[in-house]
Amino acid sequence: MQGFLIALSVITLVLTGFVLVYYAYLNKHTERDVSFFLSVGIISMVMNLITNTMGVFELSWLYLIIAVAFIALGFAVSVSASVGFYASIGPYFKGKFTDGKLIGWQILSAACFPAGIALFFTWYRSKHDLARECGKCSLWGLLVLLLLLWAILGLVLR
């Protein structure tokens, strides 16, 4: 049972991250105020990481309920923007990962974020668009690395 709860806690971390991206999209594409959902999502993410670190995996059910409820409530905020979000996921990833000129620099910047930050500052004046992509990917790589370290070390060192 403990292994199932550990897996559920990792799933709720990913689902809570999805909820944050979902409400960030709704915030940008609707006139509705979704700051409550974003703030509760951030609090849920941090609390989930803390409870995983402490080894209290039984609370994963609470985080799962919050994430599923917020996904459902997103349709109450705006049906058209919610449908637009789900319809844009495929084309977004297709556009991101089929550009042969950028994919190598994006992978390098995300996997080795100091290199991405260095490329951002090196190319900022001459290749502004490429520099911005390297900078964005390096920041995402740093964020993912920190969250993974927190989650993994929280599971291992409890």
Coordinates of C-alpha atoms in Angstrom, one line a residue:
M1 CA 0.0 0.0 0.0
Q2 CA 2.9 2.4 0.8
G3 CA 4.2 2.0 -2.8
F4 CA 0.8 2.8 -4.2
L5 CA 0.7 6.0 -2.1
I6 CA 4.2 7.0 -3.2
A7 CA 3.2 6.6 -6.8
L8 CA 0.0 8.5 -6.2
S9 CA 2.0 11.4 -4.7
V10 CA 4.2 11.6 -7.8
I11 CA 1.1 11.5 -10.0
T12 CA -0.5 14.3 -8.0
L13 CA 2.7 16.4 -8.4
V14 CA 2.5 16.1 -12.2
L15 CA -1.2 16.7 -12.2
T16 CA -0.9 19.8 -10.0
G17 CA 1.8 21.1 -12.4
F18 CA -0.7 20.5 -15.3
V19 CA -3.4 22.5 -13.3
L20 CA -1.0 25.4 -12.9
V21 CA -0.3 25.5 -16.7
Y22 CA -4.0 25.1 -17.4
Y23 CA -5.0 28.1 -15.2
A24 CA -2.1 30.2 -16.5
Y25 CA -3.5 29.6 -20.0
L26 CA -7.0 30.5 -18.8
N27 CA -5.7 33.7 -17.2
K28 CA -4.1 34.8 -20.4
H29 CA -7.0 33.9 -22.7
T30 CA -10.1 34.9 -20.7
E31 CA -11.2 38.0 -18.9
R32 CA -12.0 36.0 -15.8
D33 CA -9.9 36.3 -12.6
V34 CA -8.4 32.9 -11.9
S35 CA -5.8 34.1 -9.4
F36 CA -7.5 32.1 -6.6
F37 CA -7.1 28.9 -8.6
L38 CA -3.4 29.7 -9.4
S39 CA -2.6 30.6 -5.8
V40 CA -4.3 27.4 -4.5
G41 CA -2.4 25.4 -7.2
I42 CA 0.9 26.8 -6.1
I43 CA 0.1 26.2 -2.4
S44 CA -1.0 22.6 -3.3
M45 CA 2.3 22.0 -5.2
V46 CA 4.4 23.2 -2.3
M47 CA 2.4 21.4 0.3
N48 CA 2.5 18.2 -1.8
L49 CA 6.3 18.5 -2.0
I50 CA 6.5 19.1 1.8
T51 CA 4.3 16.2 2.7
N52 CA 6.3 13.9 0.4
T53 CA 9.4 15.1 2.1
M54 CA 7.9 14.3 5.5
G55 CA 6.7 10.9 4.3
V56 CA 2.9 11.7 4.8
F57 CA 1.8 10.1 1.6
E58 CA -1.8 9.6 2.8
L59 CA -2.5 13.3 2.0
S60 CA -1.9 12.5 -1.7
W61 CA -5.6 11.8 -2.0
L62 CA -6.4 15.3 -0.9
Y63 CA -4.1 16.8 -3.6
L64 CA -5.6 14.5 -6.2
I65 CA -9.1 15.6 -5.3
I66 CA -8.0 19.3 -5.5
A67 CA -6.4 18.8 -8.9
V68 CA -9.3 16.9 -10.4
A69 CA -11.8 19.4 -9.0
F70 CA -9.8 22.4 -10.4
I71 CA -9.6 20.8 -13.8
A72 CA -13.4 20.4 -13.8
L73 CA -13.9 23.9 -12.5
G74 CA -11.8 25.2 -15.4
F75 CA -14.7 24.5 -17.7
A76 CA -17.0 26.5 -15.4
V77 CA -14.6 29.4 -15.8
S78 CA -14.7 29.3 -19.6
V79 CA -15.8 26.4 -21.8
S80 CA -14.4 27.9 -25.0
A81 CA -11.0 28.7 -23.4
S82 CA -10.8 25.3 -21.9
V83 CA -11.5 23.6 -25.2
G84 CA -9.0 25.9 -26.8
F85 CA -6.4 24.9 -24.2
Y86 CA -6.8 21.2 -24.8
A87 CA -7.0 21.7 -28.6
S88 CA -3.7 23.7 -28.5
I89 CA -1.6 21.1 -26.6
G90 CA -0.9 19.0 -29.7
P91 CA 0.0 21.9 -32.1
Y92 CA 2.1 23.5 -29.3
F93 CA 4.3 20.4 -28.9
K94 CA 4.4 19.8 -32.6
G95 CA 5.6 23.3 -33.2
K96 CA 8.1 23.1 -30.4
F97 CA 9.7 19.8 -31.3
T98 CA 9.6 19.8 -35.1
D99 CA 11.7 22.9 -35.6
G100 CA 15.0 21.3 -36.6
K101 CA 17.0 24.6 -36.2
L102 CA 16.0 25.1 -32.6
I103 CA 15.5 21.7 -31.1
G104 CA 19.2 21.1 -30.4
W105 CA 19.7 24.4 -28.7
Q106 CA 16.5 23.9 -26.7
I107 CA 17.6 20.5 -25.5
L108 CA 21.1 21.7 -24.6
S109 CA 19.6 24.7 -22.7
A110 CA 17.1 22.7 -20.8
A111 CA 19.5 19.8 -20.0
C112 CA 22.4 22.0 -19.0
F113 CA 20.8 25.3 -17.8
P114 CA 24.1 27.2 -17.2
A115 CA 25.0 26.7 -20.9
G116 CA 21.5 28.1 -21.8
I117 CA 21.9 31.1 -19.6
A118 CA 25.4 31.7 -21.1
L119 CA 24.0 31.4 -24.6
F120 CA 21.2 33.8 -23.7
F121 CA 23.7 36.5 -22.6
T122 CA 26.0 35.8 -25.5
W123 CA 23.5 36.0 -28.3
Y124 CA 21.1 38.6 -26.8
R125 CA 22.1 41.4 -29.2
S126 CA 22.9 39.4 -32.4
K127 CA 20.4 36.5 -32.3
H128 CA 17.6 37.8 -30.1
D129 CA 15.0 35.1 -30.9
L130 CA 17.4 32.2 -30.4
A131 CA 18.7 33.8 -27.2
R132 CA 15.2 34.1 -25.8
E133 CA 14.5 30.4 -26.6
C134 CA 17.7 29.4 -24.9
G135 CA 17.0 31.5 -21.9
K136 CA 13.4 30.2 -21.6
C137 CA 14.5 26.6 -21.9
S138 CA 17.3 27.1 -19.4
L139 CA 14.9 28.5 -16.8
W140 CA 12.4 25.7 -17.4
G141 CA 15.3 23.2 -17.1
L142 CA 16.3 24.8 -13.8
L143 CA 12.8 24.8 -12.4
V144 CA 12.2 21.1 -13.4
L145 CA 15.6 20.2 -11.9
L146 CA 14.8 21.8 -8.6
L147 CA 11.3 20.3 -8.5
L148 CA 12.7 16.8 -9.3
L149 CA 15.5 17.1 -6.7
W150 CA 13.0 18.2 -4.1
A151 CA 10.6 15.4 -5.0
I152 CA 13.3 12.6 -5.3
L153 CA 15.2 13.7 -2.2
G154 CA 12.0 14.0 -0.3
L155 CA 11.1 10.4 -1.2
V156 CA 14.6 9.0 -0.6
L157 CA 15.6 10.8 2.5
R158 CA 12.5 10.4 4.6

